[in-house]
Coordinates of C-alpha atoms in Angstrom, one line a residue:
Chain A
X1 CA 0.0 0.0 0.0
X2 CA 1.9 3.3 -0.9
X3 CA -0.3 5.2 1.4
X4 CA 0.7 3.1 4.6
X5 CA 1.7 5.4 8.0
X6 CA 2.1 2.3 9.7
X7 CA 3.3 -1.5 8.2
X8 CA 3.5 -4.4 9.9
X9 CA 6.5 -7.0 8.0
X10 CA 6.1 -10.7 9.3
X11 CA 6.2 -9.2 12.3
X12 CA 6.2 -12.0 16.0
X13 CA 6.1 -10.3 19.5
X14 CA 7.2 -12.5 22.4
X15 CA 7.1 -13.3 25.8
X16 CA 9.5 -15.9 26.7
X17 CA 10.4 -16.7 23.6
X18 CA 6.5 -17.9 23.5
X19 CA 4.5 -15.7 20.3
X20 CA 2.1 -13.5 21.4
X21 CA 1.7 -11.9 18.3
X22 CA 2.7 -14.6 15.5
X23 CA 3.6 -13.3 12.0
X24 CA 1.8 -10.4 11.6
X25 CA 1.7 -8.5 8.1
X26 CA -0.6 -5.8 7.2
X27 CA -0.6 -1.8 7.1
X28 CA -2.5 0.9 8.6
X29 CA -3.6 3.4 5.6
X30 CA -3.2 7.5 6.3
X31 CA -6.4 8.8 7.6
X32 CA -7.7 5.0 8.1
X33 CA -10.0 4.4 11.4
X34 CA -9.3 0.5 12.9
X35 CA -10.6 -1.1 15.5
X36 CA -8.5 -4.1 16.9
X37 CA -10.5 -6.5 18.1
X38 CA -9.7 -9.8 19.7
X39 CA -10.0 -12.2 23.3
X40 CA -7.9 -11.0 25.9
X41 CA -4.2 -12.6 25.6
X42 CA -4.7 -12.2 22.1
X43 CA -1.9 -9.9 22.0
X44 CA -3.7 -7.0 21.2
X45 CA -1.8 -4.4 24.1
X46 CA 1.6 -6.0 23.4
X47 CA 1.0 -5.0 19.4
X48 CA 0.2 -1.6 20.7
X49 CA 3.6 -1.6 22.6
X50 CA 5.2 -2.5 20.2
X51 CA 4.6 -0.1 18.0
X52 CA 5.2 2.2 20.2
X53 CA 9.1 1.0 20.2
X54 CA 8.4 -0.5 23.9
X55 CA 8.8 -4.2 23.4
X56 CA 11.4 -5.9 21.7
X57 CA 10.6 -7.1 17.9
X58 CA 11.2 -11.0 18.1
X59 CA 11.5 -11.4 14.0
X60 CA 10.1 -9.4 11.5
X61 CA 10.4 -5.7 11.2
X62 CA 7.5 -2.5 12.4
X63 CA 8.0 0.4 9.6
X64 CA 6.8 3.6 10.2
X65 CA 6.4 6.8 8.1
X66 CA 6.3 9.4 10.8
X67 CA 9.0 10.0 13.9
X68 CA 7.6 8.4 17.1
X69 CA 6.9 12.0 18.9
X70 CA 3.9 12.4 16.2
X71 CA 2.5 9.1 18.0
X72 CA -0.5 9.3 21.0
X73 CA -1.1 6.6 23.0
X74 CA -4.1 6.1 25.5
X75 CA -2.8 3.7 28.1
X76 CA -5.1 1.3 30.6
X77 CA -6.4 3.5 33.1
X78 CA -4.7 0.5 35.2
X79 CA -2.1 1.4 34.5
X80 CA -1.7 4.7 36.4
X81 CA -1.9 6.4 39.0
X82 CA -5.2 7.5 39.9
X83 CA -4.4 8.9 43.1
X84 CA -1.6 11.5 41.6
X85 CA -2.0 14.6 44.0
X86 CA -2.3 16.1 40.3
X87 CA -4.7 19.2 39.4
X88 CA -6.9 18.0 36.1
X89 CA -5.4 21.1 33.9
X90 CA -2.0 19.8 34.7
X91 CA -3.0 16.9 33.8
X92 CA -4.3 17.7 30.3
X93 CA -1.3 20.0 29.8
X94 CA 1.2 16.6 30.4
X95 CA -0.2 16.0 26.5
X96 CA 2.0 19.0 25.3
X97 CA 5.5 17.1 26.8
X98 CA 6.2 15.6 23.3
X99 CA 6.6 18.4 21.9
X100 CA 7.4 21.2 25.1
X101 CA 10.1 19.0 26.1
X102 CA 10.9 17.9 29.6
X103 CA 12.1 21.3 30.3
X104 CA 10.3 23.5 28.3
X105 CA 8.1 26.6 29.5
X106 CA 4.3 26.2 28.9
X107 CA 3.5 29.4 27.2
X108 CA -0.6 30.8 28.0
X109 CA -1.7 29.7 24.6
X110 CA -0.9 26.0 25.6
X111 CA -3.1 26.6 28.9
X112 CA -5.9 28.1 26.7
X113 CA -5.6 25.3 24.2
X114 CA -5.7 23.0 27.9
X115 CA -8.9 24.6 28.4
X116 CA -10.8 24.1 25.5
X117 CA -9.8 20.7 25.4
X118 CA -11.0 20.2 28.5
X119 CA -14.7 21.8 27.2
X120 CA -14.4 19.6 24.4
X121 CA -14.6 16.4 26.5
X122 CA -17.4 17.8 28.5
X123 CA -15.3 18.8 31.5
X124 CA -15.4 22.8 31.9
X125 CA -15.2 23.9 35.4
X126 CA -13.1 21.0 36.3
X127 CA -9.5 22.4 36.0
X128 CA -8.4 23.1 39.4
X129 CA -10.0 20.0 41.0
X130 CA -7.2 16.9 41.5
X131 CA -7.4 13.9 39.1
X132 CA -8.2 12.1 42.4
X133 CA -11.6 13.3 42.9
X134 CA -12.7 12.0 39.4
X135 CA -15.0 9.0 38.5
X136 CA -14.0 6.7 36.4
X137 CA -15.2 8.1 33.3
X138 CA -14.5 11.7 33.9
X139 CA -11.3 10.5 34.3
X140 CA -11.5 8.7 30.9
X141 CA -12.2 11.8 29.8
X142 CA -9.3 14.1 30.9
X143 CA -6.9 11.3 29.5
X144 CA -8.8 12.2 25.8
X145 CA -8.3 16.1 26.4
X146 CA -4.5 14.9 26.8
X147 CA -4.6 13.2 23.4
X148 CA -6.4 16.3 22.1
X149 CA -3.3 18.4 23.6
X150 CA -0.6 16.6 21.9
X151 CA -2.2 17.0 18.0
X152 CA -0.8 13.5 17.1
X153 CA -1.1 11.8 13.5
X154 CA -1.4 8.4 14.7
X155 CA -3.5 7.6 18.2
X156 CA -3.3 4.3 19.4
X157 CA -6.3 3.7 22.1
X158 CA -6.1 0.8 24.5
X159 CA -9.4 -0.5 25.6
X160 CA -10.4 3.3 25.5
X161 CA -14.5 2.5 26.8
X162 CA -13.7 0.5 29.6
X163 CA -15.7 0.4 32.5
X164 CA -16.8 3.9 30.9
X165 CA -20.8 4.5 31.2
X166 CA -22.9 4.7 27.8
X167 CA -23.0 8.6 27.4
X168 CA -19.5 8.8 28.3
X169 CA -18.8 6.2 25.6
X170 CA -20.9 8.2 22.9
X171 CA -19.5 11.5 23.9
X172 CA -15.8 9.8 23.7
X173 CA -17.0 8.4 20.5
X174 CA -18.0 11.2 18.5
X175 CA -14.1 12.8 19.3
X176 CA -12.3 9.5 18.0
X177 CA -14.8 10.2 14.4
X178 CA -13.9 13.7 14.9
X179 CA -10.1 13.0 14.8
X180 CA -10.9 10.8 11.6
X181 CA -12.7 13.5 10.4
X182 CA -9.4 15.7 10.3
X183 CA -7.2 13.3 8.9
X184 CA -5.9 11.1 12.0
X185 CA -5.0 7.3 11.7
X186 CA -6.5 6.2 14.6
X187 CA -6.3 2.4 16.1
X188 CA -8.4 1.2 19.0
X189 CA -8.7 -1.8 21.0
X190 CA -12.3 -2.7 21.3
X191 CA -14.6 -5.2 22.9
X192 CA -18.0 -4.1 21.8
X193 CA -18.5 -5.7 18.5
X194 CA -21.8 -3.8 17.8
X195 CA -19.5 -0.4 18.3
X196 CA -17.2 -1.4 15.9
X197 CA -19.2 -2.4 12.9
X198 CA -21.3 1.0 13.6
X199 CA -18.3 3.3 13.9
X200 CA -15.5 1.8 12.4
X201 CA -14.6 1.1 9.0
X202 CA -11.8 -1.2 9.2
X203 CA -11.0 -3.9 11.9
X204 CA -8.1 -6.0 13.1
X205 CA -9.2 -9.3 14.6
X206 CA -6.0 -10.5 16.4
X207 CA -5.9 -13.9 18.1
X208 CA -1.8 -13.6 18.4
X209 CA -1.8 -14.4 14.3
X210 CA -4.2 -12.0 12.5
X211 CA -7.8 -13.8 11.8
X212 CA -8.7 -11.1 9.7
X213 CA -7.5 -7.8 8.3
X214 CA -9.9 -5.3 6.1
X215 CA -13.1 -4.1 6.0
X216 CA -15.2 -4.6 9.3
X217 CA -18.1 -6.4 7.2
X218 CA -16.0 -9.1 5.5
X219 CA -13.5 -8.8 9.1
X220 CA -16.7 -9.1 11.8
X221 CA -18.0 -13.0 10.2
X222 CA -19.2 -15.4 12.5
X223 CA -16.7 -17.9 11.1
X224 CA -13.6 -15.4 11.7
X225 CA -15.5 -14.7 15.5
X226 CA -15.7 -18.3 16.1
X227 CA -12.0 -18.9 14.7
X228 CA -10.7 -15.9 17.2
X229 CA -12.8 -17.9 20.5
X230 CA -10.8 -20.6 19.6
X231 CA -7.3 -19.4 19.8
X232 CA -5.3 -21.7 21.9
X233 CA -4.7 -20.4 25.1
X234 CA -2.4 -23.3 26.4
X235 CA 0.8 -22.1 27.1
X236 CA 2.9 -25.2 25.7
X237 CA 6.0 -25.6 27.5
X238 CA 7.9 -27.7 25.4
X239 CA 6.6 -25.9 22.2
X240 CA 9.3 -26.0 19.5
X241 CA 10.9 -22.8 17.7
X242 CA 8.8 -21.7 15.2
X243 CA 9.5 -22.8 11.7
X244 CA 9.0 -21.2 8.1
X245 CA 5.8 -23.1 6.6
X246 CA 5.1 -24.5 9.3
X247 CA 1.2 -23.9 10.8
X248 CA 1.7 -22.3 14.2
Chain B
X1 CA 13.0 35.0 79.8
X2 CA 11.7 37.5 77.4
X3 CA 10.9 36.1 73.7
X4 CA 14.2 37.5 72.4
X5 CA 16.1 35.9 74.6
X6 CA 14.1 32.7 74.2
X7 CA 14.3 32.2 70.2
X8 CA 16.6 34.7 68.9
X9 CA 19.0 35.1 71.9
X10 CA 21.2 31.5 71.2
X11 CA 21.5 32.2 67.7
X12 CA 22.6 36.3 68.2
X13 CA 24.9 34.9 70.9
X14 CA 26.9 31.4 69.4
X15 CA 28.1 31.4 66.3
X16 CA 28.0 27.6 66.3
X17 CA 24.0 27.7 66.9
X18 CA 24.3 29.8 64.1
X19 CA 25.8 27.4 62.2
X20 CA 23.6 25.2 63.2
X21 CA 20.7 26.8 62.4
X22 CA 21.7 27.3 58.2
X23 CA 22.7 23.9 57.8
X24 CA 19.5 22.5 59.4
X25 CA 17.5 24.8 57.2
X26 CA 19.5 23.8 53.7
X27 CA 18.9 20.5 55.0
X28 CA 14.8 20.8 55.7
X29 CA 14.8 22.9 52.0
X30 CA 16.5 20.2 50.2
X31 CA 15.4 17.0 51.7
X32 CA 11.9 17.3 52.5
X33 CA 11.0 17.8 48.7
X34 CA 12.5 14.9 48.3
X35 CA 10.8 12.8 50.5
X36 CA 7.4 13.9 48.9
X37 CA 8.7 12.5 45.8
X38 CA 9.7 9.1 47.5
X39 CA 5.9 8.7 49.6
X40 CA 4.6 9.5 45.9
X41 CA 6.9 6.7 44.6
X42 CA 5.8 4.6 47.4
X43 CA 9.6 3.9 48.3
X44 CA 9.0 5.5 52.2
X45 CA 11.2 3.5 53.5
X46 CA 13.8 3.6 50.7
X47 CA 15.3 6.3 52.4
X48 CA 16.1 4.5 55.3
X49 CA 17.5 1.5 53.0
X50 CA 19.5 4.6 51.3
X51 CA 21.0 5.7 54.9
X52 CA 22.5 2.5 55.3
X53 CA 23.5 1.9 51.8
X54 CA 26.6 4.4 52.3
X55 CA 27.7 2.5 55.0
X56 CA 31.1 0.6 53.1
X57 CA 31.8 4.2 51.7
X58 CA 31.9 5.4 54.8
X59 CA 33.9 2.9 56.3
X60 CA 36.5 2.7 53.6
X61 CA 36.7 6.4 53.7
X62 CA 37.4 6.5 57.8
X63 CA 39.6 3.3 57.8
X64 CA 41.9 5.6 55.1
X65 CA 41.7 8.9 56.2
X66 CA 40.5 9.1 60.0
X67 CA 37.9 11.5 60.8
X68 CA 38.0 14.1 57.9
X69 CA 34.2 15.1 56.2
X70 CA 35.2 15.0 52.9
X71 CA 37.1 11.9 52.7
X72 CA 33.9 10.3 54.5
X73 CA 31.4 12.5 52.7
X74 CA 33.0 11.3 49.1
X75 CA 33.3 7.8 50.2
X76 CA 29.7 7.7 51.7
X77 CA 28.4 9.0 47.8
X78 CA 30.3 6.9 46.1
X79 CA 29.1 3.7 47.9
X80 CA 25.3 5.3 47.5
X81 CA 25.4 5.6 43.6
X82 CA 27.2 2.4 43.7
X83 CA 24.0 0.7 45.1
X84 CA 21.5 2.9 42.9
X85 CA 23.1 2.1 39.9
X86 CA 23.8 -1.6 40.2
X87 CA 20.0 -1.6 41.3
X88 CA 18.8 0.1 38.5
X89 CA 21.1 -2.0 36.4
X90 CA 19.8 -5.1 38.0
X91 CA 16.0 -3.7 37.9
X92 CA 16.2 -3.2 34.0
X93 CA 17.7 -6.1 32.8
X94 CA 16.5 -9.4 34.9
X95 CA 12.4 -9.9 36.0
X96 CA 13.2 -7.9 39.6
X97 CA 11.6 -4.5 40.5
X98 CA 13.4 -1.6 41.7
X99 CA 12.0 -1.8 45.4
X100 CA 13.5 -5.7 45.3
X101 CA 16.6 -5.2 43.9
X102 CA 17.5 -2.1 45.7
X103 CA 16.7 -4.0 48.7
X104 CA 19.1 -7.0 48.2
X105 CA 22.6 -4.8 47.3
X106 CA 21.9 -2.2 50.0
X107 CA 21.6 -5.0 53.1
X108 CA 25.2 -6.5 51.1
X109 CA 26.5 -2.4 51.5
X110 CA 25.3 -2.8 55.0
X111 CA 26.4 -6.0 55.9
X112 CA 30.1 -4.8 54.1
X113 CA 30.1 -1.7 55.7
X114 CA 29.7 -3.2 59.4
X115 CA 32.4 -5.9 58.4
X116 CA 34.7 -3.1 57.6
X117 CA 33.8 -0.6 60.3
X118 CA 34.4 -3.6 63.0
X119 CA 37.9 -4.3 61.4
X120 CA 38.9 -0.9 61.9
X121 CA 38.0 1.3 64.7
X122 CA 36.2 1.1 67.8
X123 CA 31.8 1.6 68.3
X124 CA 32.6 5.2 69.1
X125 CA 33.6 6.3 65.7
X126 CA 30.6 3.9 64.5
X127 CA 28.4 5.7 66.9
X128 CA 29.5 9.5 65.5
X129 CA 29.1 8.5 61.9
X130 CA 25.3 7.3 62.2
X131 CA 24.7 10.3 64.5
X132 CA 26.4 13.3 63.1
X133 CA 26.8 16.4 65.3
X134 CA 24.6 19.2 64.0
X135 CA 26.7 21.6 67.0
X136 CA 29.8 20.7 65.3
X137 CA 29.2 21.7 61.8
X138 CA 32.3 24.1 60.7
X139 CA 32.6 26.1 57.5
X140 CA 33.5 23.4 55.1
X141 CA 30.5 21.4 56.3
X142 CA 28.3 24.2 56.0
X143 CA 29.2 25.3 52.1
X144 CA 28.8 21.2 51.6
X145 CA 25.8 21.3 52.9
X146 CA 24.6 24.1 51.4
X147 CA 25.4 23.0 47.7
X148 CA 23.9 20.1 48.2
X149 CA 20.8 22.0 48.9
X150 CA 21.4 24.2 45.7
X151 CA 22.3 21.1 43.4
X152 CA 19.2 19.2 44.8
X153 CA 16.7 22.2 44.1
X154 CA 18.1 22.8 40.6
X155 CA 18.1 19.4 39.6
X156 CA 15.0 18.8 41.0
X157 CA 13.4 21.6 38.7
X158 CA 14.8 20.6 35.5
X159 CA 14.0 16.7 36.3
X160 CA 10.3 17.7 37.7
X161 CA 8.5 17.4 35.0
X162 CA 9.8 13.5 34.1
X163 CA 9.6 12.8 37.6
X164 CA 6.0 13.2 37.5
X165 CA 5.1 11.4 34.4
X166 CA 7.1 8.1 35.6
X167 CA 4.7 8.1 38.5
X168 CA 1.4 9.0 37.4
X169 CA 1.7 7.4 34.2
X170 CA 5.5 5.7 33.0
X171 CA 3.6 4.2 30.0
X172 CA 2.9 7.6 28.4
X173 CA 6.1 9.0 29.5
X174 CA 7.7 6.0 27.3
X175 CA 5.3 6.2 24.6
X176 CA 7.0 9.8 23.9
X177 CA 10.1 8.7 23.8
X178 CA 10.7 9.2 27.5
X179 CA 13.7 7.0 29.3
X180 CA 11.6 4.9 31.7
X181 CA 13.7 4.4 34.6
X182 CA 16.0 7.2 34.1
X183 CA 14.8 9.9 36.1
X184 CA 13.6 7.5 38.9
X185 CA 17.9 6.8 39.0
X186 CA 18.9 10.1 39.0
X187 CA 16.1 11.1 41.8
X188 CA 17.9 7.8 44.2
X189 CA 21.2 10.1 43.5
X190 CA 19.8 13.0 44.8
X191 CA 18.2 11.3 47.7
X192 CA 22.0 9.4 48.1
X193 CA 23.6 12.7 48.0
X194 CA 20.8 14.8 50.7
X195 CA 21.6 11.8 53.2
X196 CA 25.4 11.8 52.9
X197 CA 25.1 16.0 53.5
X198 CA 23.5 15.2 56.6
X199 CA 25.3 13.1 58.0
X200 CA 28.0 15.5 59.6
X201 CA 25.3 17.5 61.1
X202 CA 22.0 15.3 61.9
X203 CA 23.4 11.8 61.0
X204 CA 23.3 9.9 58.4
X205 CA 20.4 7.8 60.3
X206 CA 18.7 10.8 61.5
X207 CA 18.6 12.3 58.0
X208 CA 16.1 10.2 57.3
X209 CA 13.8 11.6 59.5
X210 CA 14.0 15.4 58.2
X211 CA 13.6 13.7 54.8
X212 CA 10.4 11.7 55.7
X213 CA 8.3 13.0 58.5
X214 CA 7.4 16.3 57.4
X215 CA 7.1 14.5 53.6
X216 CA 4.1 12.6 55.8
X217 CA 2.6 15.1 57.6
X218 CA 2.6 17.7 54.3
X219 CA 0.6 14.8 52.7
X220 CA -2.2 15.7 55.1
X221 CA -2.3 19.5 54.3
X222 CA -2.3 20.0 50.5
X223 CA -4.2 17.8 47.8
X224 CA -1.6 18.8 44.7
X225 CA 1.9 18.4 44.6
X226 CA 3.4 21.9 45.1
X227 CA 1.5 22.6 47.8
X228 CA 2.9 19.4 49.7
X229 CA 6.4 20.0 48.2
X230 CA 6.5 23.7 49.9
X231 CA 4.7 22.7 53.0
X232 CA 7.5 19.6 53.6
X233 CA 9.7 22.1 53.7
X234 CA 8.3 24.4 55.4
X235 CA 8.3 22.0 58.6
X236 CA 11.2 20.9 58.5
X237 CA 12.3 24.1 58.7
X238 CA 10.4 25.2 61.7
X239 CA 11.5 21.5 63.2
X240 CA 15.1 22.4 62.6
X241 CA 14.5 25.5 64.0
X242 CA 12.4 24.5 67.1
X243 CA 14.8 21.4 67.7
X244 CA 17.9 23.7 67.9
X245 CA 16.3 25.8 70.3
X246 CA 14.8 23.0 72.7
X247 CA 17.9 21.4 72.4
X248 CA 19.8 24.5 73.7
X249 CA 17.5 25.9 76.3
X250 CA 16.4 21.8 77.7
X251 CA 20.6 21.0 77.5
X252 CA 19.2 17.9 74.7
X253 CA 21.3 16.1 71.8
X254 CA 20.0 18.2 68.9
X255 CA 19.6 15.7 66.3
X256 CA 17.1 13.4 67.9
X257 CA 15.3 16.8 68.9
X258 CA 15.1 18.1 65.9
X259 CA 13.6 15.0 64.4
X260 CA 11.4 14.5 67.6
X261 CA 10.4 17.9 66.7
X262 CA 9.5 17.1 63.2
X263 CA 7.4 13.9 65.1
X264 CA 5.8 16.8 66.9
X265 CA 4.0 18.4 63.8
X266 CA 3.6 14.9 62.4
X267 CA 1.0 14.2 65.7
X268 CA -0.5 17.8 64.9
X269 CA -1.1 17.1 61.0
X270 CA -2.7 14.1 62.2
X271 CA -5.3 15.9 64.0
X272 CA -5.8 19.1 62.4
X273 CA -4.8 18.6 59.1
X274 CA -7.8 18.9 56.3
X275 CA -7.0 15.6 55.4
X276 CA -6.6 14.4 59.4
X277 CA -8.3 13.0 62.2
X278 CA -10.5 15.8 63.6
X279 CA -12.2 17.2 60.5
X280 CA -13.8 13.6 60.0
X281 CA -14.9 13.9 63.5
X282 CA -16.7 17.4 62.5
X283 CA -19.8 16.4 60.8
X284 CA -20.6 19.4 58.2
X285 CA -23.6 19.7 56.3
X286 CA -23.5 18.5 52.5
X287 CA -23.6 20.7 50.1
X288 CA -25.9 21.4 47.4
X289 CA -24.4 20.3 44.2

């Protein structure tokens, strides 16, 4: 694809030596919206990680056509702090890093860009209180003004509706089309099926080897569905390396 | 005894109180910050680990050059960023976390540095260099301890921002291109190099508790971390200041008074504090919305 930001080559993730994401080839078109679907364990976060230059590449190779600092990511909210004695416009303004530099000023247009971020998500009023007094989804959505704040080309979501109400999830929703909207390649890890094949146009289904890769119609079959329940989730200890041709 | 005479009167009238007094207050300025940072990191008691990790630097540095601050001082660093690096080095390459690994080379710094100490000098020395003598502290000491305050602040500003992310959220800091792990060392070096400038004046042991208490205590006061980073320092200040004082006027070792004194507002933020003890016992009316 000549219009690829992001390709995938053959690529296998690993933990152990053991393939959690096994031979992986594809690309993420400019502009494209994905939704990576898939059970959990299906390798879904590591690929994310990957990407994001944080794991090791076992074999194969990760291209991409922009620097790394033009990349967002949404992490688990399990995966931070949630008690941070943090006020929720610094929060939001930890989104301008990239680019401000560890050590760089924030000039008043960067808080006033904070703000409207933060009335974007539904949050005005909010900007003095501490990230600690937040519910779950409010805090959702303070980690989606941060995104807003660091104007990225690629945003990779992890699990970005999770535990996240229904109006929440809508309101969330409508930004992730809106980023399409301007031109962003955005990739999502989602569970809701329904979701996907209503907002998103193409969909990974990962089961540590791709199912399927294309168009969520022809990706979203109950064959492909059924194929992904069945991924093997023994861990076989005496598994032997991984040969070319070979059916893993 | 007028008020004059009772807080000002020691400092106007001995110029080692005097002394005393600046190099407990670059102390409380540097360190408390710090020990926000580490309750935030959830390494409380790493500090204590730290204190002891200097031990074998310490001991080499006596065993070759007697009694003398910087020989002990420099040898005391050197066997700190020994344990924070090896840590960190152990930490990022093998399945252990920081907290485990830093654990296991600091008791073998301990355990070295009492081996040494015991081959060379007698439980007095041992006794001076885990105390410290904040009466004592000359000019040398004072300009050590002083730029150690300096260094700590400065570095502290420039690294602040970092510091933050690999708390609240290491997986975005990464994600940018951040070093994860890298600002989490050179924050242990700081912490190494606060406890070894202490350890003329309060003690390398007592250090600890100038570093940590009023880091506690400010916890209770402030929900954002400024606010708990300026009020940590604030008291230790005052505990600094209030310690030298009881200690003179009561005829009490200053060190464990000064840190008692820090254990003093401790009890108080327990209470008072927004975030304390009594407020939950005031039942206030909800409000509206």
């Amino acid at each position: 694809m000549s219009d690829a930001l992001l390709s995938l080559h053959n690529v296998t993730l690993a933990y152990r030596r053991h393939p959690a994401v096994h031979h992986l080839s594809g690309a993420l078109a400019r502009g494209s919206l994905t939704a990576l679907v898939g059970p959990n364990g299906a390798g879904k976060s590591t690929l994310l990680k990957a990407i994001l230059g944080q794991l090791p590449v076992q074999e194969g190779r990760i291209e991409l056509k922009l620097p790394r600092a033009r990349i967002a990511y949404l992490p688990q909210q399990s995966a931070l702090e949630r008690q941070f004695p943090i006020s929720v416009l610094d929060a939001v303004l930890l989104g301008s890093w990239v680019r401000r530099g560890l050590f760089g000023g924030i000039p008043l247009a960067e808080r006033e860009r904070a703000l409207a971020a933060l009335a974007a998500v539904g949050l005005s009023g909010f900007a003095a209180r501490t990230v600690a007094t937040l519910s779950v989804g409010q805090f959702q959505r303070v980690l989606f003004a941060r995104l807003m704040l660091q104007d990225a080309d690629l945003i990779l979501l992890d699990e970005p509706f999770n535990a996240v109400d229904a109006r929440t999830t809508a309101d969330l929703l409508a930004l992730v089309r809106r980023w399409h909207g301007e031109g962003r390649t955005v990739l999502a890890v989602l569970h809701d099926h329904q979701q996907v094949r209503t907002h998103f146009p193409q969909t990974l289904l990962l089961a540590r080897r791709a199912i399927a890769w294309g168009d969520t119609a022809t990706v979203l079959t109950g064959d492909h569905l059924h194929a992904a329940q069945h991924m093997v989730e023994a861990w076989d200890d005496h598994a032997q390396p991984c040969a070319p041709g070979v059916p893993a | 005894m007028s008020p004059h005479e009772l807080l000002i009167g020691p400092f106007q009238e001995f110029a080692f109180m005097r002394r005393a007094l600046v190099a407990s207050l670059a102390l409380a300025v540097g360190g408390a910050p710090l020990g926000v940072l580490l309750t935030l990191r959830r390494m409380s008691l790493i500090g204590d680990a730290m204190s002891h990790a200097v031990l074998p630097g310490v001991a080499v540095g006596f065993m070759w050059f007697g009694l003398s601050l910087p020989a002990l001082s420099l040898g005391g660093f050197t066997a700190g960023v020994a344990v924070v690096l090896l840590a960190g080095l152990v930490a990022r390459h093998t399945e252990l976390r920081e907290d485990a690994s830093l654990t296991a080379t600091y008791l073998l710094a301990l355990a070295a540095g009492v081996l040494l100490i015991s081959r060379s000098g007698s439980q007095l020395d041992l006794l001076h260099i885990l105390f410290g003598n904040v009466l004592g502290v000359d000019g040398p000491g004072l300009l050590l301890v002083a730029g150690i305050a300096t260094v700590t602040l400065l570095l502290g500003a420039l690294l602040y921002r970092g510091l933050l992310l690999e708390v609240f959220d290491p997986d975005f800091l990464a994600a940018g291109g951040g070093r994860r792990g890298l600002y989490q060392q050179v924050f242990l070096l700081l912490v190494v190099l606060n406890l070894v400038g202490a350890f003329q004046t309060l003690g390398t042991l007592m250090a600890v508790g100038i570093m940590m208490l009023p880091a506690v205590s400010a916890r209770l006061w402030h929900d954002t971390l400024p606010a708990q980073l300026a009020n940590s320092a604030l008291q230790a200040a005052l505990a600094g200041f209030g310690g030298l004082l009881l200690s003179f006027h009561a005829d009490l070792p200053s060190g464990p008074t000064i840190i008692l004194c820090a254990g003093g507002l401790y009890l108080l933020s327990l209470c008072v504090a927004p975030q304390g003890w009594l407020p939950r016992l005031l039942r206030r009316p909800h409000l509206r919305g």
